[in-house]
XYZ file of N, CA and C in Angstrom:
222
model
N 19.016 8.598 19.217
C 18.730 7.398 19.898
C 18.402 6.286 19.086
N 19.178 5.071 19.311
C 19.195 3.886 18.460
C 17.876 3.251 18.457
N 17.338 2.672 17.153
C 15.956 1.964 17.148
C 16.319 0.471 17.802
N 15.361 -0.324 17.952
C 15.479 -1.591 18.697
C 16.327 -2.312 17.535
N 15.954 -2.158 16.193
C 17.029 -3.083 15.179
C 18.233 -2.532 15.174
N 18.288 -1.215 15.342
C 20.019 -0.864 15.402
C 20.819 -1.363 16.567
N 19.904 -1.420 17.811
C 20.569 -2.037 18.839
C 20.936 -3.344 18.797
N 20.563 -4.386 18.080
C 20.614 -5.760 17.757
C 21.931 -5.716 17.076
N 22.914 -6.623 17.626
C 23.965 -7.038 16.954
C 23.895 -8.018 15.922
N 24.269 -7.764 14.806
C 24.265 -8.489 13.341
C 25.164 -9.291 13.252
N 25.118 -10.621 13.157
C 26.184 -11.719 12.889
C 26.423 -11.699 11.468
N 27.774 -11.468 11.062
C 28.173 -11.603 9.663
C 27.882 -12.881 9.155
N 27.183 -13.017 8.022
C 26.808 -14.233 7.334
C 25.830 -15.242 8.092
N 25.331 -14.632 8.862
C 24.098 -15.352 9.646
C 22.927 -15.548 8.695
N 22.876 -14.804 7.920
C 21.721 -14.807 6.793
C 20.597 -13.957 7.230
N 19.257 -14.322 6.566
C 18.169 -13.498 6.991
C 17.115 -14.076 7.812
N 16.539 -13.407 8.712
C 15.237 -14.073 9.344
C 14.323 -13.922 7.892
N 13.197 -14.718 8.043
C 12.124 -14.595 6.979
C 11.609 -13.035 6.867
N 11.303 -12.389 7.852
C 10.845 -10.974 7.870
C 11.981 -10.251 6.985
N 13.144 -10.227 7.567
C 14.238 -9.372 7.067
C 14.403 -9.668 5.399
N 14.229 -11.196 5.050
C 14.433 -11.538 3.667
C 13.208 -10.869 2.812
N 12.013 -10.899 3.363
C 10.809 -9.929 2.652
C 11.082 -8.659 2.632
N 11.583 -8.075 3.737
C 11.753 -6.711 3.479
C 13.033 -6.108 2.580
N 13.873 -6.956 2.476
C 15.122 -6.751 1.854
C 14.773 -6.978 0.466
N 13.982 -7.976 -0.104
C 13.728 -8.237 -1.521
C 12.310 -7.647 -2.069
N 11.693 -6.917 -0.947
C 10.181 -6.339 -1.315
C 9.081 -7.294 -1.618
N 9.152 -8.499 -0.865
C 8.153 -9.554 -1.016
C 7.281 -9.363 0.208
N 6.125 -9.701 0.084
C 5.305 -10.166 1.385
C 5.693 -11.336 2.323
N 5.573 -10.838 3.551
C 6.066 -12.102 4.615
C 5.155 -13.435 4.260
N 3.929 -13.088 3.819
C 3.109 -14.471 3.541
C 3.793 -15.356 2.215
N 4.213 -14.356 1.349
C 4.756 -14.974 0.380
C 6.003 -15.757 0.611
N 6.845 -15.130 1.398
C 8.013 -15.960 1.677
C 7.890 -17.187 2.559
N 6.840 -17.005 3.641
C 6.671 -18.224 4.319
C 5.938 -19.359 3.648
N 5.140 -18.978 2.536
C 4.562 -19.986 1.639
C 5.733 -20.828 0.848
N 6.618 -19.902 0.422
C 7.850 -20.370 -0.555
C 8.579 -21.468 0.402
N 8.758 -21.122 1.786
C 9.644 -21.715 2.813
C 8.754 -23.176 2.957
N 7.616 -23.019 2.921
C 6.588 -24.150 3.485
C 6.885 -25.136 2.104
N 6.672 -24.868 1.086
C 6.516 -25.596 -0.263
C 8.086 -26.165 -0.585
N 9.082 -25.779 0.209
C 10.366 -26.188 -0.167
C 11.053 -25.330 -1.161
N 10.497 -24.421 -1.784
C 11.313 -23.190 -2.853
C 12.274 -22.613 -2.334
N 12.436 -22.228 -1.049
C 13.249 -21.614 -0.244
C 13.840 -22.445 0.892
N 15.046 -22.955 0.827
C 15.573 -23.657 2.058
C 16.030 -22.824 3.255
N 15.779 -23.351 4.334
C 16.216 -22.532 5.653
C 17.058 -23.499 6.518
N 17.607 -22.762 7.281
C 18.279 -23.579 8.386
C 18.119 -22.709 9.490
N 18.322 -23.413 10.969
C 18.021 -23.036 12.278
C 19.414 -22.184 12.714
N 19.563 -20.967 13.022
C 20.572 -20.361 13.551
C 20.188 -19.631 14.605
N 20.814 -19.554 15.792
C 20.577 -18.694 17.151
C 19.111 -18.664 17.314
N 18.475 -20.008 17.127
C 17.008 -20.233 17.527
C 15.994 -19.712 16.601
N 16.487 -19.079 15.551
C 15.491 -18.696 14.602
C 15.781 -19.379 13.060
N 14.707 -19.299 12.402
C 14.592 -19.977 11.003
C 15.244 -18.782 10.246
N 16.510 -19.224 9.250
C 17.020 -18.116 8.674
C 17.372 -18.571 7.254
N 17.279 -17.816 6.255
C 17.624 -17.934 4.846
C 19.183 -17.667 4.792
N 19.999 -18.414 4.381
C 21.683 -18.229 4.281
C 21.790 -17.094 3.122
N 22.835 -16.500 3.086
C 23.180 -15.725 2.027
C 23.237 -16.214 0.950
N 23.821 -17.447 0.721
C 23.901 -18.195 -0.607
C 22.751 -18.600 -1.172
N 21.780 -18.871 -0.264
C 20.332 -19.289 -0.759
C 19.325 -17.950 -1.100
N 19.569 -16.925 -0.355
C 19.078 -15.668 -0.685
C 19.510 -15.308 -2.011
N 20.863 -15.347 -2.273
C 21.445 -14.899 -3.813
C 20.807 -15.736 -4.885
N 20.751 -17.246 -4.589
C 20.171 -18.299 -5.513
C 18.498 -17.926 -5.907
N 17.934 -17.471 -4.786
C 16.517 -17.189 -4.804
C 16.355 -15.761 -5.737
N 17.111 -14.772 -5.299
C 16.953 -13.615 -6.041
C 17.530 -13.594 -7.612
N 18.560 -14.419 -7.755
C 18.821 -14.578 -9.199
C 17.734 -15.415 -10.156
N 17.357 -16.373 -9.375
C 16.425 -17.347 -10.135
C 15.145 -16.433 -10.373
N 14.510 -15.628 -9.547
C 13.501 -14.914 -9.792
C 13.681 -13.307 -10.182
N 14.995 -12.916 -10.414
C 15.228 -11.590 -10.784
C 14.928 -10.578 -9.862
N 14.910 -10.830 -8.522
C 14.740 -10.091 -7.350
C 15.999 -8.925 -7.198
N 15.582 -7.704 -6.880
C 16.511 -6.602 -6.547
C 16.452 -6.471 -5.094
N 17.769 -6.419 -4.445
C 17.954 -5.763 -3.240
C 17.330 -4.442 -2.817
N 16.549 -4.350 -1.904
C 16.072 -2.680 -1.677
C 17.323 -2.224 -0.908
N 17.342 -0.694 -0.770
C 18.283 0.022 0.026
C 17.725 -0.219 1.338
N 18.686 -0.274 2.549
C 18.618 -0.182 3.802
C 17.496 0.940 4.323
N 17.541 1.946 3.762
C 16.680 3.143 4.069
C 15.252 2.660 3.759
N 14.912 1.803 2.954
C 13.403 1.561 2.722
C 12.933 0.544 3.682
N 12.285 1.032 4.825
C 12.086 0.136 5.782
C 11.024 -0.091 6.104
């Protein structure tokens, strides 16, 4: 049986929601929200959600030396 997250349709290049970005890079959601609030991470509105674009995620990851976590780490 598919989990709720597996049932959701993923939009290519739609970016990351804040919780998805925090999971992908192993950060706390609070840390991500504070960085967005301070303007350190730029977001856009897409499909009614605040998202971090793939280009912005790459910029932040390179700037702070963040490594993507495996999809299995959930």
